[in-house]
């Protein structure tokens, strides 16, 4: 009695010889979703809308989620987009960086203006006034009285209440505090900063520890102000002394769980103040060139050209930096995917998972380093969807997609040909709807939302104790037809269009040691059998 039975379907393990694969492992597993051991098809795509810019490198869905075709931001270069950290932000602001230009942001009114989105933007960060104010008119203290030593600074403030660092301090004067003093200030600088007002601060204590307190807020173009406020009536202490904007060329913009924005440039990681993405007083330099970053909880994975780092902490001014012991470089910034517990990225050794629990090469059980390297890790871009991580690659102009299913105990590995004909230039994952959107061939499409794709799954190579000739086969599926191919000694021996769950006869006249089964279709397949006789199948 000789019988081949496939009752459970699993993914690829090219690292093993086809004869040494597990009973459920595959040599080919394309366009499949392996659910509960059965063989299911991934679905095709559906079109949302045409792109406005042809082939964008970054897309971002913006709006209230009522319609996924409403507002799509498109960028011509790799861009990181972040929503406002402020809950129920009345201006619905977005922030973005591309690693080449000054970081930008925009409210709803600018984002949806124009024919393509974003229609406009402002420079992120508020500049410090370049010149000190001048105390032009004041009253000298009368002879024998106690003078007040006074100095002033002022700041610029945007229309959204974002305050920048102060100007240089004015010269110190001795004056009579019972009289008013007139202050002269310069106007705001050029550039798209959206500056609306100035805030004036003064101090009656002079020295290295001078404390400036709020006096008044005036229009941005006000050139003078007369101060008649008593010392006891001054307001809050100046907080924005170090609230400089992010540097030009910042990349990798992300947000931590506590509302802190984080980005990088060169070998330096920058952090904003909590819920103040215009203020970036904190930075940390490491000893490696940074390729990209990912955030999860109160941690930041800093992925470099050499060793990865983890930065953790609640206070952005007191982050703890740990250099991990494994040299697992990041091969591509666009390969980084954030998860709930860490991040996944492409390295020269394989697909890496990093988090507070440590670091591991999750593809090592399926692919050797040489097999992985053949997919050109530097070309990879990765996206998540419904427990899957899709890793797209290009080798000498040939494109493909590796699929790692992380929803089970291991990391089942399959492939899909969704980008074989047309390149996917950008993608956006919406966690609220669990939909992955992609830009392909001039359109924004939804992944796995259309009709079932045609899948192909080929079994391991079964080596028999002696040469046999199989006589019958059977495929159990939810619907028919499906196609079964039988391979013997590495060559295709028979192709059968299977119309039902009934067993069918195979051609006679050939014997072999090595046998493989391949099924192709779009309906769920649960079992495949091949036996030397009909009675063997009937006994199952």
XYZ file of C-alpha atoms in Angstrom:
540
model
C 0.000 0.000 0.000
C 1.456 3.311 -1.110
C -0.376 6.534 -0.326
C 0.508 10.245 -0.374
C -1.852 12.356 1.760
C -1.654 16.129 2.221
C -4.027 17.132 4.997
C -2.317 20.282 6.251
C -0.847 23.080 4.166
C 2.034 25.249 5.295
C 4.523 27.685 3.805
C 7.894 27.590 2.088
C 11.193 26.447 3.582
C 13.748 26.805 0.760
C 16.514 26.358 3.310
C 15.680 22.622 3.315
C 16.084 20.162 0.448
C 12.693 19.396 -1.176
C 12.881 15.770 0.078
C 13.621 16.911 3.646
C 10.737 19.334 4.020
C 8.079 18.775 6.649
C 4.952 16.916 5.555
C 2.971 20.160 5.232
C 5.716 22.419 3.848
C 5.735 23.594 0.262
C 8.138 24.144 -2.589
C 5.759 26.674 -4.185
C 3.219 28.697 -2.195
C 2.008 31.652 -4.242
C -1.043 33.842 -3.569
C -2.077 31.627 -0.660
C -3.357 32.419 2.806
C -2.754 29.538 5.176
C -5.698 29.580 7.571
C -6.220 26.728 10.054
C -4.084 24.454 7.933
C -6.293 24.749 4.846
C -5.245 26.290 1.558
C -6.972 29.603 0.800
C -6.440 32.237 -1.884
C -5.396 35.789 -1.287
C -7.839 38.189 -2.895
C -7.070 40.568 -5.697
C -7.155 44.345 -5.562
C -9.887 46.923 -6.076
C -9.342 50.459 -7.297
C -9.993 53.466 -5.060
C -9.002 56.330 -7.370
C -6.410 57.535 -9.832
C -3.249 59.043 -8.416
C -2.759 62.770 -8.867
C 0.996 62.622 -9.455
C 1.498 59.455 -11.491
C 3.768 57.230 -9.412
C 4.052 58.643 -5.864
C 6.720 57.273 -3.536
C 4.608 57.963 -0.435
C 0.822 58.052 -0.015
C -1.152 58.950 3.104
C -4.875 58.723 3.721
C -6.281 61.840 5.366
C -9.774 62.532 6.642
C -12.435 61.203 8.942
C -12.548 57.762 7.376
C -16.022 58.214 5.860
C -14.729 57.518 2.361
C -11.332 56.132 1.450
C -11.368 58.061 -1.821
C -11.677 61.548 -0.305
C -8.221 62.943 0.483
C -4.963 61.208 -0.377
C -1.646 62.950 0.151
C 1.000 62.068 -2.431
C 4.728 62.740 -2.230
C 7.372 62.255 -4.903
C 10.035 61.086 -2.432
C 10.197 58.881 0.642
C 8.283 60.896 3.245
C 7.267 60.155 6.832
C 3.880 61.592 7.797
C 2.599 61.976 11.364
C -0.817 62.986 12.635
C -1.113 65.630 15.328
C -0.307 64.315 18.818
C -3.035 66.557 20.227
C -6.305 64.702 20.751
C -9.182 66.170 18.725
C -6.867 68.767 17.186
C -9.270 71.418 15.892
C -6.962 72.141 12.944
C -6.459 68.454 12.051
C -2.775 69.059 11.433
C -0.312 66.708 9.767
C 3.481 66.812 10.016
C 6.028 65.353 7.600
C 9.730 65.001 6.862
C 11.613 63.654 3.845
C 15.250 63.752 4.944
C 16.196 66.395 2.372
C 14.180 69.536 3.051
C 12.934 71.418 6.093
C 10.202 69.542 7.989
C 6.715 70.786 7.161
C 3.221 70.771 8.632
C -0.213 71.882 7.555
C -3.747 72.317 8.918
C -6.817 70.926 7.201
C -7.456 74.153 5.263
C -4.069 73.945 3.533
C -3.943 70.174 3.132
C -7.115 69.958 1.056
C -6.494 73.105 -0.994
C -5.403 72.747 -4.590
C -5.805 69.961 -7.123
C -3.293 67.616 -5.433
C -2.801 67.094 -1.725
C -1.202 68.544 0.310
C -2.072 71.821 -1.349
C 0.201 73.873 0.938
C 2.209 73.749 4.139
C 4.187 75.701 6.711
C 7.739 75.264 7.953
C 7.740 73.195 11.153
C 9.273 75.072 14.084
C 9.243 78.683 15.187
C 12.418 80.756 14.727
C 13.938 82.898 17.435
C 13.973 86.642 16.774
C 17.430 87.493 15.475
C 17.777 90.841 17.206
C 17.360 91.882 20.828
C 14.650 94.340 21.796
C 15.653 97.883 22.729
C 14.348 99.755 25.774
C 13.952 103.121 24.074
C 12.048 105.149 26.672
C 12.177 104.721 30.430
C 12.430 106.857 33.570
C 15.637 106.866 35.551
C 15.232 106.161 39.265
C 15.176 109.274 41.477
C 18.166 109.976 43.651
C 18.170 107.881 46.807
C 15.567 105.374 45.561
C 16.109 101.664 44.930
C 16.343 101.146 41.154
C 14.992 98.166 39.263
C 17.372 96.340 36.934
C 15.358 95.321 33.928
C 15.922 93.403 30.690
C 13.496 92.077 28.062
C 13.178 89.222 25.530
C 10.383 88.352 23.141
C 9.274 85.293 21.179
C 7.305 84.586 18.022
C 4.035 82.646 18.224
C 2.127 80.982 15.377
C -1.595 81.199 14.723
C -1.887 77.840 16.530
C -0.252 79.080 19.737
C 3.128 77.426 19.029
C 5.845 79.445 20.721
C 9.482 79.584 19.697
C 12.704 80.361 21.557
C 13.387 83.898 22.798
C 15.357 86.696 21.228
C 18.676 87.827 22.674
C 18.102 89.833 25.837
C 18.005 93.599 25.720
C 20.661 95.654 27.430
C 20.127 95.954 31.165
C 18.808 99.304 32.331
C 18.193 100.820 35.744
C 14.758 102.405 35.861
C 12.017 103.670 38.111
C 9.499 100.785 38.367
C 6.637 103.200 39.055
C 6.859 104.494 35.491
C 6.295 102.762 32.169
C 8.986 101.660 29.715
C 8.759 101.490 25.928
C 10.207 98.554 24.061
C 11.244 98.460 20.360
C 11.192 95.097 18.514
C 11.812 93.854 14.986
C 9.173 92.221 12.786
C 8.894 88.505 12.007
C 11.241 86.920 9.455
C 10.300 85.883 5.949
C 9.315 82.304 5.264
C 6.198 80.189 5.710
C 6.175 80.184 9.508
C 2.586 81.421 9.997
C 3.696 83.757 12.814
C 0.731 85.646 14.260
C 1.915 87.313 17.482
C 4.863 88.159 19.729
C 5.090 87.414 23.420
C 7.065 89.811 25.588
C 8.867 88.748 28.772
C 10.870 90.732 31.281
C 13.048 90.118 34.286
C 13.999 92.344 37.185
C 16.741 89.936 38.214
C 19.875 90.112 36.118
C 22.628 87.547 35.732
C 23.222 83.987 34.635
C 20.018 82.799 36.307
C 17.734 85.550 35.109
C 14.087 84.479 35.124
C 11.854 86.011 32.488
C 8.122 86.354 33.107
C 5.255 87.073 30.733
C 4.320 90.698 30.132
C 2.044 90.834 27.114
C 1.185 89.367 23.711
C 1.065 91.723 20.733
C 0.598 91.442 16.988
C 3.500 89.944 15.057
C 4.227 93.178 13.193
C 3.988 95.425 16.285
C 7.244 97.378 16.463
C 6.822 98.807 19.950
C 5.144 98.166 23.255
C 4.769 100.310 26.336
C 5.082 98.282 29.529
C 3.334 99.640 32.599
C 2.778 96.334 34.405
C 3.964 96.003 37.990
C 6.355 93.252 38.968
C 3.665 91.514 41.045
C 1.336 91.345 38.039
C 3.750 89.487 35.739
C 2.598 86.174 34.318
C 4.136 82.730 33.830
C 7.840 82.052 33.477
C 9.210 81.696 29.933
C 9.175 77.989 29.021
C 10.337 78.026 25.406
C 13.992 78.963 25.948
C 15.195 75.814 24.155
C 12.200 75.199 21.885
C 14.065 75.288 18.595
C 12.526 73.688 15.534
C 13.761 70.405 14.064
C 16.817 70.537 11.799
C 16.536 70.680 8.027
C 17.029 67.197 6.643
C 15.245 65.454 9.527
C 13.916 62.023 8.491
C 11.906 59.153 9.946
C 9.262 61.236 11.722
C 7.400 59.103 14.261
C 5.367 59.622 17.445
C 5.823 57.830 20.751
C 2.944 56.834 23.022
C 3.425 59.915 25.225
C 3.013 62.384 22.343
C 6.755 62.884 21.801
C 7.760 63.221 18.149
C 11.051 61.619 17.146
C 13.217 61.763 14.029
C 16.834 61.426 12.990
C 19.545 63.029 10.912
C 22.962 61.474 10.341
C 23.990 59.863 13.626
C 21.658 61.916 15.820
C 18.188 61.108 17.141
C 15.995 64.123 17.938
C 13.016 64.277 20.317
C 10.311 66.933 20.656
C 8.639 68.060 23.821
C 5.499 66.003 24.606
C 2.574 67.148 22.423
C 4.693 70.013 21.043
C 5.959 68.828 17.639
C 7.335 72.288 16.865
C 9.773 72.213 19.835
C 12.841 69.896 19.605
C 15.229 70.596 22.512
C 16.470 67.026 23.012
C 18.951 65.065 20.902
C 21.258 62.069 21.324
C 24.181 61.109 19.105
C 25.206 57.491 18.582
C 28.312 56.091 16.903
C 26.638 54.653 13.777
C 24.962 56.138 10.690
C 21.199 55.798 11.117
C 19.130 54.225 8.330
C 15.707 54.458 9.988
C 13.770 54.367 13.244
C 10.590 52.789 14.583
C 8.589 53.535 17.729
C 6.607 51.221 19.998
C 5.260 52.312 23.371
C 7.922 54.347 25.145
C 10.766 52.894 23.059
C 12.519 53.763 19.813
C 14.361 51.206 17.692
C 17.278 52.994 16.044
C 18.358 50.951 13.027
C 21.774 51.702 11.617
C 24.324 50.542 9.051
C 25.776 48.326 11.783
C 24.396 47.563 15.253
C 20.794 48.406 16.198
C 20.008 50.472 19.301
C 17.033 50.742 21.635
C 16.164 54.048 23.279
C 13.602 54.010 26.083
C 12.103 56.489 28.514
C 9.138 58.688 29.379
C 11.026 61.987 29.579
C 12.596 62.919 26.219
C 15.334 64.721 28.132
C 16.361 61.501 29.925
C 16.265 58.658 27.396
C 18.259 55.468 28.044
C 20.240 54.173 25.059
C 21.221 50.504 24.682
C 23.428 49.174 21.895
C 22.324 45.641 21.047
C 24.958 42.928 20.765
C 24.078 41.556 17.319
C 25.361 43.330 14.220
C 22.125 43.307 12.231
C 22.296 46.341 9.992
C 19.218 47.827 8.346
C 19.470 47.377 4.577
C 16.592 49.674 3.608
C 14.683 52.407 5.427
C 11.540 51.536 3.499
C 11.710 47.958 4.784
C 10.918 49.062 8.359
C 7.488 48.083 9.687
C 6.222 49.065 13.133
C 4.282 46.522 15.185
C 2.579 46.697 18.580
C 5.593 45.188 20.313
C 8.532 46.281 18.185
C 9.633 46.600 14.596
C 10.533 44.442 11.609
C 13.157 45.326 9.016
C 15.366 43.862 6.303
C 19.006 43.183 7.107
C 21.729 41.451 5.082
C 21.172 38.331 7.239
C 17.381 38.148 6.883
C 14.123 39.683 8.065
C 14.693 40.929 11.614
C 12.291 41.439 14.509
C 13.372 43.866 17.242
C 11.604 44.869 20.437
C 11.869 45.066 24.188
C 12.045 41.270 24.241
C 15.220 41.232 22.166
C 16.164 40.763 18.544
C 15.839 37.795 16.191
C 16.095 36.911 12.495
C 12.580 35.620 11.894
C 13.305 34.393 8.357
C 16.170 32.132 9.421
C 13.977 29.031 9.608
C 12.890 29.448 5.994
C 15.763 31.095 4.122
C 19.525 30.848 4.346
C 21.537 34.051 4.274
C 22.525 33.383 0.663
C 18.918 32.757 -0.368
C 17.792 35.934 1.387
C 20.608 38.014 -0.125
C 19.532 36.888 -3.597
C 16.352 38.927 -3.108
C 18.429 42.154 -2.870
C 17.620 43.443 0.660
C 18.672 47.020 -0.216
C 15.709 47.199 -2.627
C 13.126 46.023 -0.102
C 10.077 47.899 1.059
C 7.748 46.306 3.618
C 4.128 46.777 4.642
C 1.877 45.099 7.209
C -1.670 43.874 6.823
C -3.891 41.475 8.811
C -1.031 39.614 10.467
C 1.065 39.613 7.293
C 4.275 41.437 6.446
C 4.687 41.946 2.708
C 8.308 42.409 1.621
C 8.652 43.710 -1.925
C 11.959 43.446 -3.745
C 13.563 44.025 -7.137
C 16.435 42.049 -8.639
C 17.788 43.212 -12.009
C 14.403 44.682 -12.894
C 12.475 41.575 -11.807
C 10.013 42.330 -9.019
C 8.403 40.066 -6.465
C 6.834 39.959 -3.006
C 7.707 37.758 -0.051
C 4.912 37.259 2.483
C 5.584 36.431 6.130
C 2.494 35.411 8.078
C 3.061 36.346 11.731
C -0.461 35.556 12.907
C 0.458 32.040 14.064
C 3.173 30.554 16.257
C 5.884 30.827 13.628
C 6.486 32.969 10.557
C 4.941 31.097 7.624
C 6.628 32.163 4.404
C 4.814 32.427 1.044
C 4.948 34.632 -2.051
C 2.547 36.686 -4.148
C 2.808 38.092 -7.659
C 0.788 41.280 -7.086
C 3.677 43.478 -8.252
C 5.042 41.241 -10.985
C 3.564 43.270 -13.876
C 3.394 46.774 -12.386
C 5.616 48.139 -9.650
C 4.029 49.163 -6.360
C 5.613 52.530 -5.639
C 3.959 53.329 -2.296
C 1.576 51.906 0.271
C -0.404 53.004 3.317
C -1.790 50.760 6.037
C -4.919 51.976 7.841
C -5.051 50.214 11.238
C -8.622 51.365 11.890
C -10.001 49.429 8.944
C -7.129 46.929 8.598
C -6.864 47.797 4.912
C -3.607 48.089 3.007
C -3.699 50.658 0.213
C -1.116 50.707 -2.569
C -0.119 52.992 -5.432
C 0.251 50.951 -8.604
C 0.082 51.817 -12.301
C -1.466 55.255 -11.771
C -4.083 54.159 -9.238
C -4.535 53.784 -5.500
C -5.810 50.261 -4.857
C -6.918 48.119 -1.904
C -4.941 44.930 -1.305
C -6.777 41.619 -0.685
C -10.189 43.201 -1.187
C -11.231 41.896 -4.626
C -11.948 38.508 -6.149
C -9.864 35.509 -5.165
C -6.505 35.266 -6.896
C -5.327 32.083 -8.523
C -3.031 30.313 -6.080
C -0.405 27.657 -6.646
C 0.903 25.280 -3.989
C 3.392 22.444 -4.546
C 4.147 19.773 -1.977
C 7.471 18.460 -0.781
C 9.208 15.789 -2.810
C 8.078 12.365 -1.604
C 10.714 9.660 -2.104
C 9.342 6.132 -2.127
C 11.206 2.982 -0.968
C 10.953 1.650 -4.521
C 9.576 2.772 -7.849
C 5.791 2.893 -7.936
C 3.075 3.856 -10.389
C 0.224 5.843 -8.761
C -3.180 5.009 -10.188
C -5.747 7.339 -8.561
C -5.956 10.779 -6.936
C -8.479 12.957 -5.148
C -8.708 16.665 -4.258
C -11.154 17.877 -1.635
C -12.073 21.527 -2.093
C -14.940 23.898 -1.309
C -15.628 24.480 -5.004
C -14.416 23.252 -8.373
C -12.700 23.179 -10.789
C -9.147 23.072 -9.455
C -6.052 21.922 -11.282
C -3.801 19.133 -10.039
C -0.341 18.529 -11.485
C 1.643 15.395 -10.756
C 5.437 15.485 -11.020
C 7.632 12.365 -11.122
C 11.416 12.440 -10.804
C 11.385 16.221 -11.231
C 9.323 16.347 -14.454
C 5.650 17.075 -15.052
C 3.872 13.740 -15.608
C 0.184 14.681 -15.680
C -2.175 17.667 -15.448
C -5.774 17.065 -14.336
C -8.690 19.470 -14.234
C -10.544 18.259 -11.136
C -14.307 18.785 -11.372
C -15.483 17.214 -8.109
C -14.440 15.537 -4.865
C -14.603 12.136 -6.517
C -11.400 10.210 -7.083
C -10.067 10.038 -10.626
C -7.651 7.788 -12.450
C -4.105 8.751 -13.357
C -2.374 7.607 -16.545
C -0.528 4.318 -16.341
C 2.794 3.300 -17.794
C 5.287 5.237 -15.721
C 7.012 4.448 -12.484
C 9.203 6.720 -10.321
C 10.861 7.139 -6.929
C 10.249 10.880 -6.419
C 6.747 12.372 -6.542
C 5.335 15.874 -6.056
C 1.792 17.241 -6.122
C 0.837 20.760 -7.198
C -2.616 22.257 -6.896
C -3.822 25.451 -8.546
C -7.150 27.210 -8.051
C -9.028 29.895 -6.176
C -11.337 27.941 -3.826
C -10.331 26.533 -0.454
C -8.539 23.179 -0.653
C -8.479 20.992 2.449
C -6.955 17.665 1.325
C -5.061 16.036 -1.550
C -4.587 12.263 -1.908
C -2.741 10.050 -4.358
C -2.648 6.243 -4.151
C -1.721 3.215 -6.197
C -5.277 1.884 -6.133
C -8.871 3.021 -5.641
C -9.319 0.761 -2.627
C -6.563 2.584 -0.770
C -8.448 5.902 -1.124
C -11.747 4.314 -0.143
C -10.188 3.153 3.117
C -9.490 6.729 4.233
